């Protein structure tokens, strides 16, 4: 079963077409062989090599191209355009970080403020470096807390690499390598920005053996803690539903079902009233309705939505640009 899952996983990694993913996958495979002697047997190597070969064949069949990977592999170098432009993002973010040193810019602050700091014209929602993104979003203290969590993981994990006498030791080594690869990849991309991926990372970290303190919790405190957990779960569940409705609206727009899209956005607005992006998506739909019908009232509604969104995020260039465009057409 594990070999089947390894094959499926390798197919998915190949089809990401991400060169950094491919490099890290190769590094992790080498690390596994170096750090886990039990896997350096002829049988294990043949099995793993067979899984990777099978995954390559399946990926070729899916892409219907035997050499689909050739151009991407040939372009693995530090001078690739993607890597060079990411260096520009990171360099431009330094002054933003200094200006918002302690409290950070807030979630999504980079996307809002980048036009005032960029050295050349571009727009990218995420900065493609989770560590830089964390320091920008929540400031120096929050960023150091994130690094402290990683430091605790490394402190607990490094001693495990010295022994591999039992099956549990082998699993812990594999877990340490897997988490390390996730943390390395986060330095070049924004995968940990997704709640599911961050939850997976933290959950895997908690599986690592560690020294913990046993605390005796009285019944009253347990009830109070349970109440807080339920309230927090309700809040985040409501928020997740709101952003799910927003995503449904975006898909409905692609299918040209604008009425249904607006209905979903209204539901999302009630669930997450602080989200300016929901108002922005609603404004774009009204603009499309106005373009299709020629009814100026749709542009007025779009302007109203944008003014509310701009009130939440005055420096968002996207909102200002669309608002200017509507005013010109009127």
mmCIF file of C-alpha atoms in Angstrom:
data_model
loop_
_atom_site.group_PDB
_atom_site.id
_atom_site.type_symbol
_atom_site.label_atom_id
_atom_site.label_comp_id
_atom_site.label_asym_id
_atom_site.label_seq_id
_atom_site.Cartn_x
_atom_site.Cartn_y
_atom_site.Cartn_z
ATOM 1 C CA UNK A 1 0.000 0.000 0.000
ATOM 2 C CA UNK A 2 2.826 2.402 0.839
ATOM 3 C CA UNK A 3 4.465 1.724 -2.522
ATOM 4 C CA UNK A 4 1.184 2.504 -4.288
ATOM 5 C CA UNK A 5 0.848 5.756 -2.340
ATOM 6 C CA UNK A 6 4.491 6.617 -3.116
ATOM 7 C CA UNK A 7 3.807 6.153 -6.828
ATOM 8 C CA UNK A 8 0.669 8.319 -6.747
ATOM 9 C CA UNK A 9 2.490 11.006 -4.778
ATOM 10 C CA UNK A 10 5.419 11.016 -7.209
ATOM 11 C CA UNK A 11 3.020 11.402 -10.148
ATOM 12 C CA UNK A 12 1.502 14.436 -8.481
ATOM 13 C CA UNK A 13 4.914 15.966 -7.789
ATOM 14 C CA UNK A 14 5.988 15.459 -11.393
ATOM 15 C CA UNK A 15 2.819 17.111 -12.687
ATOM 16 C CA UNK A 16 3.382 20.227 -10.566
ATOM 17 C CA UNK A 17 6.075 21.191 -13.109
ATOM 18 C CA UNK A 18 7.803 22.928 -10.190
ATOM 19 C CA UNK A 19 11.563 22.734 -10.486
ATOM 20 C CA UNK A 20 12.057 23.482 -6.796
ATOM 21 C CA UNK A 21 9.710 20.597 -5.946
ATOM 22 C CA UNK A 22 11.664 18.233 -8.183
ATOM 23 C CA UNK A 23 14.999 19.278 -6.645
ATOM 24 C CA UNK A 24 13.697 18.877 -3.087
ATOM 25 C CA UNK A 25 12.148 15.516 -3.963
ATOM 26 C CA UNK A 26 15.544 14.325 -5.201
ATOM 27 C CA UNK A 27 17.262 15.669 -2.069
ATOM 28 C CA UNK A 28 14.723 13.955 0.193
ATOM 29 C CA UNK A 29 15.158 10.631 -1.621
ATOM 30 C CA UNK A 30 18.935 10.829 -1.180
ATOM 31 C CA UNK A 31 18.534 11.871 2.478
ATOM 32 C CA UNK A 32 16.259 8.898 3.159
ATOM 33 C CA UNK A 33 18.850 6.491 1.777
ATOM 34 C CA UNK A 34 21.701 8.129 3.704
ATOM 35 C CA UNK A 35 19.934 8.420 7.061
ATOM 36 C CA UNK A 36 17.909 5.198 7.132
ATOM 37 C CA UNK A 37 20.197 2.144 6.730
ATOM 38 C CA UNK A 38 17.211 -0.232 6.584
ATOM 39 C CA UNK A 39 16.270 1.248 3.210
ATOM 40 C CA UNK A 40 19.705 0.778 1.667
ATOM 41 C CA UNK A 41 19.013 -2.854 0.865
ATOM 42 C CA UNK A 42 18.888 -4.021 -2.737
ATOM 43 C CA UNK A 43 15.206 -4.957 -2.378
ATOM 44 C CA UNK A 44 14.172 -1.544 -1.024
ATOM 45 C CA UNK A 45 16.133 0.363 -3.666
ATOM 46 C CA UNK A 46 14.585 -1.724 -6.454
ATOM 47 C CA UNK A 47 11.085 -1.127 -5.058
ATOM 48 C CA UNK A 48 11.564 2.632 -4.725
ATOM 49 C CA UNK A 49 13.207 2.950 -8.135
ATOM 50 C CA UNK A 50 10.347 0.928 -9.625
ATOM 51 C CA UNK A 51 7.780 3.250 -8.043
ATOM 52 C CA UNK A 52 9.502 6.318 -9.462
ATOM 53 C CA UNK A 53 9.776 4.749 -12.888
ATOM 54 C CA UNK A 54 6.085 3.822 -12.782
ATOM 55 C CA UNK A 55 5.187 7.357 -11.736
ATOM 56 C CA UNK A 56 7.185 8.791 -14.650
ATOM 57 C CA UNK A 57 5.417 6.506 -17.114
ATOM 58 C CA UNK A 58 1.985 7.414 -15.689
ATOM 59 C CA UNK A 59 2.840 11.144 -15.862
ATOM 60 C CA UNK A 60 3.957 10.718 -19.489
ATOM 61 C CA UNK A 61 0.660 9.004 -20.288
ATOM 62 C CA UNK A 62 -1.344 11.766 -18.605
ATOM 63 C CA UNK A 63 0.556 14.514 -20.453
ATOM 64 C CA UNK A 64 0.679 12.428 -23.648
ATOM 65 C CA UNK A 65 4.273 13.545 -24.031
ATOM 66 C CA UNK A 66 7.278 11.302 -23.358
ATOM 67 C CA UNK A 67 9.636 14.258 -22.876
ATOM 68 C CA UNK A 68 7.270 16.601 -21.026
ATOM 69 C CA UNK A 69 9.834 17.176 -18.264
ATOM 70 C CA UNK A 70 12.863 17.838 -20.477
ATOM 71 C CA UNK A 71 12.570 21.621 -20.899
ATOM 72 C CA UNK A 72 11.908 22.185 -17.191
ATOM 73 C CA UNK A 73 14.884 20.067 -16.132
ATOM 74 C CA UNK A 74 17.156 21.761 -18.671
ATOM 75 C CA UNK A 75 16.228 25.180 -17.286
ATOM 76 C CA UNK A 76 17.118 24.407 -13.658
ATOM 77 C CA UNK A 77 19.561 27.196 -12.832
ATOM 78 C CA UNK A 78 19.774 30.286 -10.636
ATOM 79 C CA UNK A 79 19.291 32.579 -13.647
ATOM 80 C CA UNK A 80 15.757 31.409 -14.434
ATOM 81 C CA UNK A 81 13.245 34.230 -14.745
ATOM 82 C CA UNK A 82 11.028 32.947 -11.931
ATOM 83 C CA UNK A 83 13.909 32.866 -9.454
ATOM 84 C CA UNK A 84 15.235 36.257 -10.531
ATOM 85 C CA UNK A 85 11.853 37.972 -10.149
ATOM 86 C CA UNK A 86 11.390 36.373 -6.734
ATOM 87 C CA UNK A 87 14.690 37.905 -5.676
ATOM 88 C CA UNK A 88 13.184 41.254 -6.703
ATOM 89 C CA UNK A 89 10.096 40.605 -4.544
ATOM 90 C CA UNK A 90 12.214 39.740 -1.516
ATOM 91 C CA UNK A 91 14.466 42.759 -1.978
ATOM 92 C CA UNK A 92 11.498 45.121 -2.385
ATOM 93 C CA UNK A 93 9.848 43.730 0.747
ATOM 94 C CA UNK A 94 12.708 44.791 3.044
ATOM 95 C CA UNK A 95 11.684 48.448 3.278
ATOM 96 C CA UNK A 96 8.044 47.429 3.778
ATOM 97 C CA UNK A 97 9.141 45.214 6.669
ATOM 98 C CA UNK A 98 11.105 48.067 8.239
ATOM 99 C CA UNK A 99 8.114 50.406 7.942
ATOM 100 C CA UNK A 100 5.812 47.868 9.648
ATOM 101 C CA UNK A 101 8.461 46.321 11.895
ATOM 102 C CA UNK A 102 6.530 45.438 15.065
ATOM 103 C CA UNK A 103 2.898 44.850 14.108
ATOM 104 C CA UNK A 104 3.319 43.833 10.484
ATOM 105 C CA UNK A 105 1.112 44.822 7.571
ATOM 106 C CA UNK A 106 -1.690 42.404 8.449
ATOM 107 C CA UNK A 107 -2.856 39.464 6.348
ATOM 108 C CA UNK A 108 -2.626 40.351 2.669
ATOM 109 C CA UNK A 109 -0.642 43.517 3.386
ATOM 110 C CA UNK A 110 1.980 42.668 0.781
ATOM 111 C CA UNK A 111 -0.622 42.480 -2.005
ATOM 112 C CA UNK A 112 -2.064 45.858 -0.948
ATOM 113 C CA UNK A 113 1.124 47.835 -0.396
ATOM 114 C CA UNK A 114 3.577 46.392 -2.920
ATOM 115 C CA UNK A 115 2.912 49.086 -5.551
ATOM 116 C CA UNK A 116 4.435 51.673 -3.173
ATOM 117 C CA UNK A 117 7.637 49.679 -2.646
ATOM 118 C CA UNK A 118 8.336 47.845 -5.898
ATOM 119 C CA UNK A 119 11.453 48.613 -7.920
ATOM 120 C CA UNK A 120 9.729 47.597 -11.159
ATOM 121 C CA UNK A 121 6.122 47.095 -12.190
ATOM 122 C CA UNK A 122 4.542 43.771 -11.205
ATOM 123 C CA UNK A 123 1.672 42.344 -9.178
ATOM 124 C CA UNK A 124 1.907 39.143 -7.191
ATOM 125 C CA UNK A 125 -0.527 38.230 -4.430
ATOM 126 C CA UNK A 126 2.022 36.252 -2.403
ATOM 127 C CA UNK A 127 5.722 36.960 -2.077
ATOM 128 C CA UNK A 128 6.737 33.321 -2.724
ATOM 129 C CA UNK A 129 8.616 32.939 0.558
ATOM 130 C CA UNK A 130 6.564 31.900 3.559
ATOM 131 C CA UNK A 131 9.123 33.141 6.064
ATOM 132 C CA UNK A 132 9.272 36.623 4.543
ATOM 133 C CA UNK A 133 5.463 36.576 4.248
ATOM 134 C CA UNK A 134 5.071 35.786 7.960
ATOM 135 C CA UNK A 135 7.395 38.604 9.016
ATOM 136 C CA UNK A 136 5.571 41.020 6.702
ATOM 137 C CA UNK A 137 2.099 39.958 7.884
ATOM 138 C CA UNK A 138 2.610 39.830 11.648
ATOM 139 C CA UNK A 139 5.837 41.719 12.267
ATOM 140 C CA UNK A 140 9.087 40.935 14.038
ATOM 141 C CA UNK A 141 7.667 39.402 17.231
ATOM 142 C CA UNK A 142 5.227 37.136 15.372
ATOM 143 C CA UNK A 143 7.915 36.105 12.883
ATOM 144 C CA UNK A 144 10.305 35.199 15.691
ATOM 145 C CA UNK A 145 7.572 33.077 17.288
ATOM 146 C CA UNK A 146 7.233 31.175 13.988
ATOM 147 C CA UNK A 147 11.018 30.609 13.879
ATOM 148 C CA UNK A 148 10.926 29.492 17.529
ATOM 149 C CA UNK A 149 8.380 26.800 16.643
ATOM 150 C CA UNK A 150 10.722 25.534 13.928
ATOM 151 C CA UNK A 151 13.688 25.669 16.320
ATOM 152 C CA UNK A 152 11.815 23.484 18.831
ATOM 153 C CA UNK A 153 11.057 20.989 16.060
ATOM 154 C CA UNK A 154 14.723 20.857 14.997
ATOM 155 C CA UNK A 155 15.873 20.520 18.631
ATOM 156 C CA UNK A 156 13.526 17.556 19.161
ATOM 157 C CA UNK A 157 14.231 15.990 15.779
ATOM 158 C CA UNK A 158 18.021 16.068 15.435
ATOM 159 C CA UNK A 159 18.704 13.551 18.248
ATOM 160 C CA UNK A 160 16.394 11.079 16.495
ATOM 161 C CA UNK A 161 18.764 10.929 13.519
ATOM 162 C CA UNK A 162 21.445 9.235 15.625
ATOM 163 C CA UNK A 163 19.525 5.994 16.149
ATOM 164 C CA UNK A 164 17.383 3.763 13.978
ATOM 165 C CA UNK A 165 17.194 0.541 15.908
ATOM 166 C CA UNK A 166 13.431 0.192 15.960
ATOM 167 C CA UNK A 167 10.592 0.633 13.499
ATOM 168 C CA UNK A 168 9.494 3.730 15.417
ATOM 169 C CA UNK A 169 12.963 5.269 15.004
ATOM 170 C CA UNK A 170 12.811 4.710 11.259
ATOM 171 C CA UNK A 171 9.377 6.310 11.041
ATOM 172 C CA UNK A 172 10.555 9.290 13.088
ATOM 173 C CA UNK A 173 13.532 9.784 10.784
ATOM 174 C CA UNK A 174 11.291 9.698 7.739
ATOM 175 C CA UNK A 175 8.912 12.135 9.395
ATOM 176 C CA UNK A 176 11.787 14.500 10.228
ATOM 177 C CA UNK A 177 12.995 14.446 6.606
ATOM 178 C CA UNK A 178 9.480 15.011 5.244
ATOM 179 C CA UNK A 179 8.810 17.999 7.524
ATOM 180 C CA UNK A 180 12.234 19.471 6.753
ATOM 181 C CA UNK A 181 11.513 19.298 3.023
ATOM 182 C CA UNK A 182 8.171 21.084 3.565
ATOM 183 C CA UNK A 183 9.956 23.825 5.528
ATOM 184 C CA UNK A 184 12.615 24.193 2.833
ATOM 185 C CA UNK A 185 10.021 24.453 0.077
ATOM 186 C CA UNK A 186 8.208 27.141 2.053
ATOM 187 C CA UNK A 187 11.284 29.321 1.513
ATOM 188 C CA UNK A 188 10.547 29.468 -2.217
ATOM 189 C CA UNK A 189 6.761 29.337 -2.386
ATOM 190 C CA UNK A 190 3.519 30.114 -0.565
ATOM 191 C CA UNK A 191 2.117 26.622 0.034
ATOM 192 C CA UNK A 192 1.959 27.071 3.830
ATOM 193 C CA UNK A 193 -0.305 30.080 3.291
ATOM 194 C CA UNK A 194 -3.108 27.575 2.693
ATOM 195 C CA UNK A 195 -4.693 26.614 6.063
ATOM 196 C CA UNK A 196 -4.837 22.927 5.124
ATOM 197 C CA UNK A 197 -1.102 22.764 4.373
ATOM 198 C CA UNK A 198 -0.132 24.698 7.502
ATOM 199 C CA UNK A 199 -2.364 22.451 9.630
ATOM 200 C CA UNK A 200 -0.734 19.389 8.038
ATOM 201 C CA UNK A 201 2.735 20.751 8.809
ATOM 202 C CA UNK A 202 1.948 21.548 12.460
ATOM 203 C CA UNK A 203 0.174 18.194 12.930
ATOM 204 C CA UNK A 204 3.216 16.332 11.591
ATOM 205 C CA UNK A 205 5.486 18.365 13.884
ATOM 206 C CA UNK A 206 3.374 17.324 16.866
ATOM 207 C CA UNK A 207 3.854 13.666 15.922
ATOM 208 C CA UNK A 208 7.577 13.994 16.648
ATOM 209 C CA UNK A 209 8.567 12.611 20.082
ATOM 210 C CA UNK A 210 9.017 15.435 22.582
ATOM 211 C CA UNK A 211 9.139 16.091 26.293
ATOM 212 C CA UNK A 212 5.831 17.400 27.605
ATOM 213 C CA UNK A 213 4.572 18.490 31.016
ATOM 214 C CA UNK A 214 1.520 16.762 32.449
ATOM 215 C CA UNK A 215 -0.999 19.262 33.838
ATOM 216 C CA UNK A 216 -3.928 18.418 36.070
ATOM 217 C CA UNK A 217 -7.023 20.218 34.796
ATOM 218 C CA UNK A 218 -10.028 20.665 37.078
ATOM 219 C CA UNK A 219 -13.556 20.157 35.814
ATOM 220 C CA UNK A 220 -14.445 23.876 35.833
ATOM 221 C CA UNK A 221 -11.361 24.761 33.808
ATOM 222 C CA UNK A 222 -12.079 21.907 31.417
ATOM 223 C CA UNK A 223 -15.625 23.182 30.825
ATOM 224 C CA UNK A 224 -14.316 26.724 30.289
ATOM 225 C CA UNK A 225 -11.662 25.495 27.859
ATOM 226 C CA UNK A 226 -14.236 23.373 26.017
ATOM 227 C CA UNK A 227 -16.535 26.376 25.665
ATOM 228 C CA UNK A 228 -13.727 28.456 24.202
ATOM 229 C CA UNK A 229 -12.832 25.665 21.770
ATOM 230 C CA UNK A 230 -16.456 25.412 20.592
ATOM 231 C CA UNK A 231 -16.681 29.178 20.063
ATOM 232 C CA UNK A 232 -13.398 29.239 18.163
ATOM 233 C CA UNK A 233 -14.483 26.269 16.036
ATOM 234 C CA UNK A 234 -17.770 28.005 15.238
ATOM 235 C CA UNK A 235 -15.973 31.216 14.272
ATOM 236 C CA UNK A 236 -13.492 29.514 11.972
ATOM 237 C CA UNK A 237 -16.180 27.239 10.558
ATOM 238 C CA UNK A 238 -18.301 30.272 9.700
ATOM 239 C CA UNK A 239 -15.285 31.963 8.155
ATOM 240 C CA UNK A 240 -14.430 28.866 6.109
ATOM 241 C CA UNK A 241 -18.025 28.735 4.842
ATOM 242 C CA UNK A 242 -17.841 32.393 3.837
ATOM 243 C CA UNK A 243 -14.713 31.958 1.774
ATOM 244 C CA UNK A 244 -16.174 28.781 0.292
ATOM 245 C CA UNK A 245 -19.187 30.771 -0.904
ATOM 246 C CA UNK A 246 -16.818 33.342 -2.363
ATOM 247 C CA UNK A 247 -14.996 30.587 -4.271
ATOM 248 C CA UNK A 248 -18.335 29.259 -5.547
ATOM 249 C CA UNK A 249 -19.124 32.761 -6.802
ATOM 250 C CA UNK A 250 -15.822 32.974 -8.673
ATOM 251 C CA UNK A 251 -16.538 29.627 -10.344
ATOM 252 C CA UNK A 252 -20.060 30.752 -11.226
ATOM 253 C CA UNK A 253 -18.626 33.851 -12.912
ATOM 254 C CA UNK A 254 -16.422 31.628 -15.063
ATOM 255 C CA UNK A 255 -19.566 29.756 -16.058
ATOM 256 C CA UNK A 256 -21.237 33.130 -16.793
ATOM 257 C CA UNK A 257 -23.894 32.559 -14.111
ATOM 258 C CA UNK A 258 -23.682 36.092 -12.724
ATOM 259 C CA UNK A 259 -26.943 36.074 -10.771
ATOM 260 C CA UNK A 260 -25.994 32.977 -8.789
ATOM 261 C CA UNK A 261 -22.522 34.424 -8.266
ATOM 262 C CA UNK A 262 -23.980 37.562 -6.696
ATOM 263 C CA UNK A 263 -26.175 35.471 -4.406
ATOM 264 C CA UNK A 264 -23.151 33.559 -3.158
ATOM 265 C CA UNK A 265 -21.176 36.751 -2.629
ATOM 266 C CA UNK A 266 -23.985 38.220 -0.527
ATOM 267 C CA UNK A 267 -23.880 35.107 1.658
ATOM 268 C CA UNK A 268 -20.105 35.408 1.878
ATOM 269 C CA UNK A 269 -20.366 39.086 2.821
ATOM 270 C CA UNK A 270 -22.641 38.231 5.752
ATOM 271 C CA UNK A 271 -20.279 35.474 6.910
ATOM 272 C CA UNK A 272 -17.044 37.480 6.583
ATOM 273 C CA UNK A 273 -18.088 41.156 6.717
ATOM 274 C CA UNK A 274 -14.468 42.274 7.092
ATOM 275 C CA UNK A 275 -13.448 40.881 3.675
ATOM 276 C CA UNK A 276 -12.912 43.670 1.147
ATOM 277 C CA UNK A 277 -12.108 41.099 -1.558
ATOM 278 C CA UNK A 278 -15.728 39.853 -1.447
ATOM 279 C CA UNK A 279 -16.910 43.397 -2.203
ATOM 280 C CA UNK A 280 -14.349 43.666 -4.996
ATOM 281 C CA UNK A 281 -15.567 40.464 -6.628
ATOM 282 C CA UNK A 282 -19.146 41.750 -6.350
ATOM 283 C CA UNK A 283 -18.149 45.033 -8.011
ATOM 284 C CA UNK A 284 -16.533 43.174 -10.909
ATOM 285 C CA UNK A 285 -19.744 41.219 -11.465
ATOM 286 C CA UNK A 286 -21.809 44.426 -11.547
ATOM 287 C CA UNK A 287 -19.372 45.829 -14.108
ATOM 288 C CA UNK A 288 -19.842 42.743 -16.275
ATOM 289 C CA UNK A 289 -23.599 43.078 -15.944
ATOM 290 C CA UNK A 290 -23.369 46.715 -16.976
ATOM 291 C CA UNK A 291 -21.171 45.880 -19.949
ATOM 292 C CA UNK A 292 -23.645 43.261 -21.087
ATOM 293 C CA UNK A 293 -26.868 45.217 -20.593
ATOM 294 C CA UNK A 294 -25.738 48.819 -20.919
ATOM 295 C CA UNK A 295 -27.687 49.625 -17.731
ATOM 296 C CA UNK A 296 -25.838 52.356 -15.830
ATOM 297 C CA UNK A 297 -27.399 51.287 -12.529
ATOM 298 C CA UNK A 298 -25.068 48.282 -12.498
ATOM 299 C CA UNK A 299 -22.065 50.618 -12.631
ATOM 300 C CA UNK A 300 -23.517 52.603 -9.746
ATOM 301 C CA UNK A 301 -23.841 49.419 -7.690
ATOM 302 C CA UNK A 302 -20.271 48.473 -8.608
ATOM 303 C CA UNK A 303 -19.093 51.907 -7.495
ATOM 304 C CA UNK A 304 -20.907 51.485 -4.176
ATOM 305 C CA UNK A 305 -19.253 48.127 -3.547
ATOM 306 C CA UNK A 306 -15.841 49.522 -4.423
ATOM 307 C CA UNK A 307 -16.252 52.518 -2.144
ATOM 308 C CA UNK A 308 -17.038 50.157 0.755
ATOM 309 C CA UNK A 309 -14.026 47.995 -0.140
ATOM 310 C CA UNK A 310 -11.804 51.057 -0.461
ATOM 311 C CA UNK A 311 -12.990 52.235 2.968
ATOM 312 C CA UNK A 312 -11.597 48.989 4.404
ATOM 313 C CA UNK A 313 -8.347 49.038 2.415
ATOM 314 C CA UNK A 314 -7.679 52.596 1.155
ATOM 315 C CA UNK A 315 -4.292 51.744 -0.389
ATOM 316 C CA UNK A 316 -5.465 48.786 -2.495
ATOM 317 C CA UNK A 317 -4.456 49.758 -6.031
ATOM 318 C CA UNK A 318 -6.773 47.220 -7.683
ATOM 319 C CA UNK A 319 -9.832 48.849 -6.109
ATOM 320 C CA UNK A 320 -8.709 52.352 -7.062
ATOM 321 C CA UNK A 321 -7.950 51.343 -10.651
ATOM 322 C CA UNK A 322 -11.368 49.747 -11.166
ATOM 323 C CA UNK A 323 -13.085 52.719 -9.526
ATOM 324 C CA UNK A 324 -11.262 55.122 -11.839
ATOM 325 C CA UNK A 325 -12.217 53.001 -14.839
ATOM 326 C CA UNK A 326 -15.911 53.086 -13.862
ATOM 327 C CA UNK A 327 -15.846 56.855 -13.357
ATOM 328 C CA UNK A 328 -14.295 57.362 -16.787
ATOM 329 C CA UNK A 329 -16.978 55.240 -18.464
ATOM 330 C CA UNK A 330 -19.719 57.134 -16.663
#
